[in-house]
Coordinates of C-alpha atoms in Angstrom, one line a residue:
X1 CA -24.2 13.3 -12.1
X2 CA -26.9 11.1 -11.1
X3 CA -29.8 13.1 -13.3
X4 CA -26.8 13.0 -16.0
X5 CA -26.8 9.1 -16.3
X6 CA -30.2 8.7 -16.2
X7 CA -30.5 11.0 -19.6
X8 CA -30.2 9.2 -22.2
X9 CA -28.3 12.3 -24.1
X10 CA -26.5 13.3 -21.0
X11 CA -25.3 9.6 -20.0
X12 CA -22.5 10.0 -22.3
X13 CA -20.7 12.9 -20.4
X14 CA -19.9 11.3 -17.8
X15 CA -19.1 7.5 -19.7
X16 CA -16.9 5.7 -19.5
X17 CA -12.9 7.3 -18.7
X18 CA -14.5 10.6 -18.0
X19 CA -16.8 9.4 -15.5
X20 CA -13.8 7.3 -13.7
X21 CA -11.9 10.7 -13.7
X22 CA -13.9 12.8 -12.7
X23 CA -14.6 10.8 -9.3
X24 CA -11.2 10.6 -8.8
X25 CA -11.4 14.0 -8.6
X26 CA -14.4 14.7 -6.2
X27 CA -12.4 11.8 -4.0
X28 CA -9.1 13.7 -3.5
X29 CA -11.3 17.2 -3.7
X30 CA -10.1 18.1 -0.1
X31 CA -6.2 17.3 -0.5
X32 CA -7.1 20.1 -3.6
X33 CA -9.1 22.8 -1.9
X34 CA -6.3 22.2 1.3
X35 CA -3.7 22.8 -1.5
X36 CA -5.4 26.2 -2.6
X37 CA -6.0 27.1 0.7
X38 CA -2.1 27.7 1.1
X39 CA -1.3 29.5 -2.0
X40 CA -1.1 33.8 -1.8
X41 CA -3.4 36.1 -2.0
X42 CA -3.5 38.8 -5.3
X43 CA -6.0 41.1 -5.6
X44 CA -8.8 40.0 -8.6
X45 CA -11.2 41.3 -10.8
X46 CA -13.5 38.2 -9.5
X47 CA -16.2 38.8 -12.8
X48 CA -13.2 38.9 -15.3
X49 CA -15.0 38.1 -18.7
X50 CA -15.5 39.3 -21.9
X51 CA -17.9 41.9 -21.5
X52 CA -15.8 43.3 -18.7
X53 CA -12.8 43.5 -20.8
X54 CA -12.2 46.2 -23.3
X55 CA -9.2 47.3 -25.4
X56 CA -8.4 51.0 -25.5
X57 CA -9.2 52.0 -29.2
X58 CA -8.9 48.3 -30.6
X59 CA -5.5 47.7 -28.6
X60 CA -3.5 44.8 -28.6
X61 CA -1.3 46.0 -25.7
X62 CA -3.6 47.4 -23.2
X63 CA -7.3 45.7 -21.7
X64 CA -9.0 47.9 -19.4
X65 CA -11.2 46.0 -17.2
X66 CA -14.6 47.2 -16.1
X67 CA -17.3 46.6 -13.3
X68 CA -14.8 46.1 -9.9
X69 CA -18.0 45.1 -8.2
X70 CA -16.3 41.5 -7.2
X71 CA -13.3 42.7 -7.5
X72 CA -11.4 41.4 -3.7
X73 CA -8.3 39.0 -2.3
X74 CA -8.4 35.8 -4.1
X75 CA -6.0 32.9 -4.4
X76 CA -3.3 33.6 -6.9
X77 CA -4.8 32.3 -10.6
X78 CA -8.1 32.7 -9.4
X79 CA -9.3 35.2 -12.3
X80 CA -8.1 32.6 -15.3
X81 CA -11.2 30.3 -14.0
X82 CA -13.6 32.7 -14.8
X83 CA -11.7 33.8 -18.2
X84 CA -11.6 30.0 -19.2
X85 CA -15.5 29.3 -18.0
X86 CA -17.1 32.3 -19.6
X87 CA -15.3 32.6 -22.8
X88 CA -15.0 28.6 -23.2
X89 CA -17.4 26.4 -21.1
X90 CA -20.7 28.4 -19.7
X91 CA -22.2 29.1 -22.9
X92 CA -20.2 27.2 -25.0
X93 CA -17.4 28.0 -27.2
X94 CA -17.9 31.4 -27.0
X95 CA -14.5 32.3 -27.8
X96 CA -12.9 29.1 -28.7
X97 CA -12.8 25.5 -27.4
X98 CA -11.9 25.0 -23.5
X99 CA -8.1 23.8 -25.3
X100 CA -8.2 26.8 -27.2
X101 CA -8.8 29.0 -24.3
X102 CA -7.0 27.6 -21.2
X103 CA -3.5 28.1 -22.6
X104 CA -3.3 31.3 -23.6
X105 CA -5.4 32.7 -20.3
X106 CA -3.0 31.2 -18.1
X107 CA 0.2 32.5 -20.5
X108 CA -1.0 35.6 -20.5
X109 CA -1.7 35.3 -17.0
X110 CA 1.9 33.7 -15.9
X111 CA 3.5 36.6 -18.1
X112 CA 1.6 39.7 -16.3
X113 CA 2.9 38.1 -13.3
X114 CA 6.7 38.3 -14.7
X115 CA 5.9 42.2 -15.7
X116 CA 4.7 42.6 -11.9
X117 CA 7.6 41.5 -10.9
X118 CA 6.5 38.4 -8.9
X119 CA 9.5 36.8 -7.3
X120 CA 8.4 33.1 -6.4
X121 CA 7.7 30.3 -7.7
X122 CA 5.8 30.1 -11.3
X123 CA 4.5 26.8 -10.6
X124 CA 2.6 27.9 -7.5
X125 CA 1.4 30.5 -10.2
X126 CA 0.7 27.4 -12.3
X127 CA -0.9 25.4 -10.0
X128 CA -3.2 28.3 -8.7
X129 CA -4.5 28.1 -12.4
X130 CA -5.3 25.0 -12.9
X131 CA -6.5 24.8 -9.6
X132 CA -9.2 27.7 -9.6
X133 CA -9.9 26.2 -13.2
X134 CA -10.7 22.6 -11.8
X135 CA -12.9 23.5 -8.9
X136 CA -14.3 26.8 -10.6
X137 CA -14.7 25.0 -14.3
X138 CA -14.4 21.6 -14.2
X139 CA -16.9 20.8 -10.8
X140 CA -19.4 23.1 -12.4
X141 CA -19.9 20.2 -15.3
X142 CA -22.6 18.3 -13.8
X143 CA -24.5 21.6 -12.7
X144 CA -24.2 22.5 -16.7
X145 CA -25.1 19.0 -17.8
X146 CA -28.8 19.9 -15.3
X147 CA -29.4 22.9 -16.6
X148 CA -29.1 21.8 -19.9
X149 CA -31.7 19.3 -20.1
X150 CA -34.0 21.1 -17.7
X151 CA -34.2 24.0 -20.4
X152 CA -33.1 22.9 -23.8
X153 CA -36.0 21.7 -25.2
X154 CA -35.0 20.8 -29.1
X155 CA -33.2 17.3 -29.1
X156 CA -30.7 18.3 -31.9
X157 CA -30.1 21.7 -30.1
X158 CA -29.3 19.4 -26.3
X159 CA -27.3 16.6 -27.9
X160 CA -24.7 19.6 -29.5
X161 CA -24.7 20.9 -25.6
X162 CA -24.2 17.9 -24.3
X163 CA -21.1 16.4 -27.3
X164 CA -19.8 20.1 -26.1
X165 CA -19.5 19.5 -21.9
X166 CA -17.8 16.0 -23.0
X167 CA -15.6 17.2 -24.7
X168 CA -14.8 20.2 -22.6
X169 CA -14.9 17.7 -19.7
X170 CA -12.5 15.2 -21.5
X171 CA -9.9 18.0 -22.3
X172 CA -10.4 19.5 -18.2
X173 CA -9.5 16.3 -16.8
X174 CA -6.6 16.3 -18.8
X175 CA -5.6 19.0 -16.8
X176 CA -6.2 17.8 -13.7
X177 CA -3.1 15.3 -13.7
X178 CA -1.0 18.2 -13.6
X179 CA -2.5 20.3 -11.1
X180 CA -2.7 17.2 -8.5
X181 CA 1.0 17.1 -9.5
X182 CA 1.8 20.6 -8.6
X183 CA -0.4 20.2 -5.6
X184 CA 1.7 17.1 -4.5
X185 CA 5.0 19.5 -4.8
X186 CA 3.8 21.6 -2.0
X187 CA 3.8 24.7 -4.5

């Protein structure tokens, strides 16, 4: 964050509200990751991304997902962080806008739950969601932010990086209202 304001193209994503916000977060980080800590175990994919992802003979109704490599016990929503960060944030709007993504991973994730029968609480579903997406997505902002201007050397080519991670940023701390809420509910 530091490196960020001292750009003068990366000052901007952390301006301001954003910047505000986003310390509020990294201040109440550990009531978050305590939070986490508590929710149920599922088994993940743990690399769930695009290029693991194919659909049977150009299926709507059926993904089959590749290289298990990572694949282990994580915290219940833990695989919709990686869905939102490599298809939305990472690299850019590879598939859509981080708004355009986030809802439908963590619909479709909330519903495959219903099919499996899971018989608790969807909030803590919810809420293991937007958690895995805040620490796993959102925290990860500033390291983008460095990267960016330690390798993107055309100005036109950085400033779109950098209007990108402020906006993704502005819509991920949106999100975080709602998943401290969730948190607060004990779920």
């Amino acid at each position: 964050i530091r490196a960020a304001r001292e750009h003068p193209l990366a000052a901007k994503v952390f301006a301001g509200d954003r910047g505000r916000q986003f310390q509020a977060l990294l201040d109440d980080l550990g009531q978050l990751l305590d939070a986490l800590e508590r929710l149920p175990l599922t088994f993940a994919h743990a690399d769930l991304n695009t290029g693991n992802m194919v659909a049977p003979q150009g299926s709507d109704e059926q993904t089959v997902l590749l290289d298990w490599q990572f694949g282990g016990s994580q915290v219940i929503g833990y695989d919709v962080s990686t869905v939102v960060g490599c298809c939305a944030v990472y690299e850019g709007p590879v598939y859509g806008q981080a708004n355009e993504v986030t809802g439908p991973t963590i619909n479709a994730y909330l519903e495959g739950i219903r099919r499996s029968g899971w018989p608790g609480d969807e909030r803590l579903v919810r809420f293991g969601c937007l958690g895995a997406v805040t620490v796993r997505v959102t925290l990860v902002i500033p390291d983008l932010v460095l990267r960016a201007i330690q390798h993107i050397r055309d100005p036109e080519r950085l400033a779109t990086r950098m209007n990108y991670l402020s906006e993704s940023l502005a819509y991920l701390l949106t999100l975080t209202k709602e998943t401290r809420e969730l948190a607060s509910l004990g779920v």
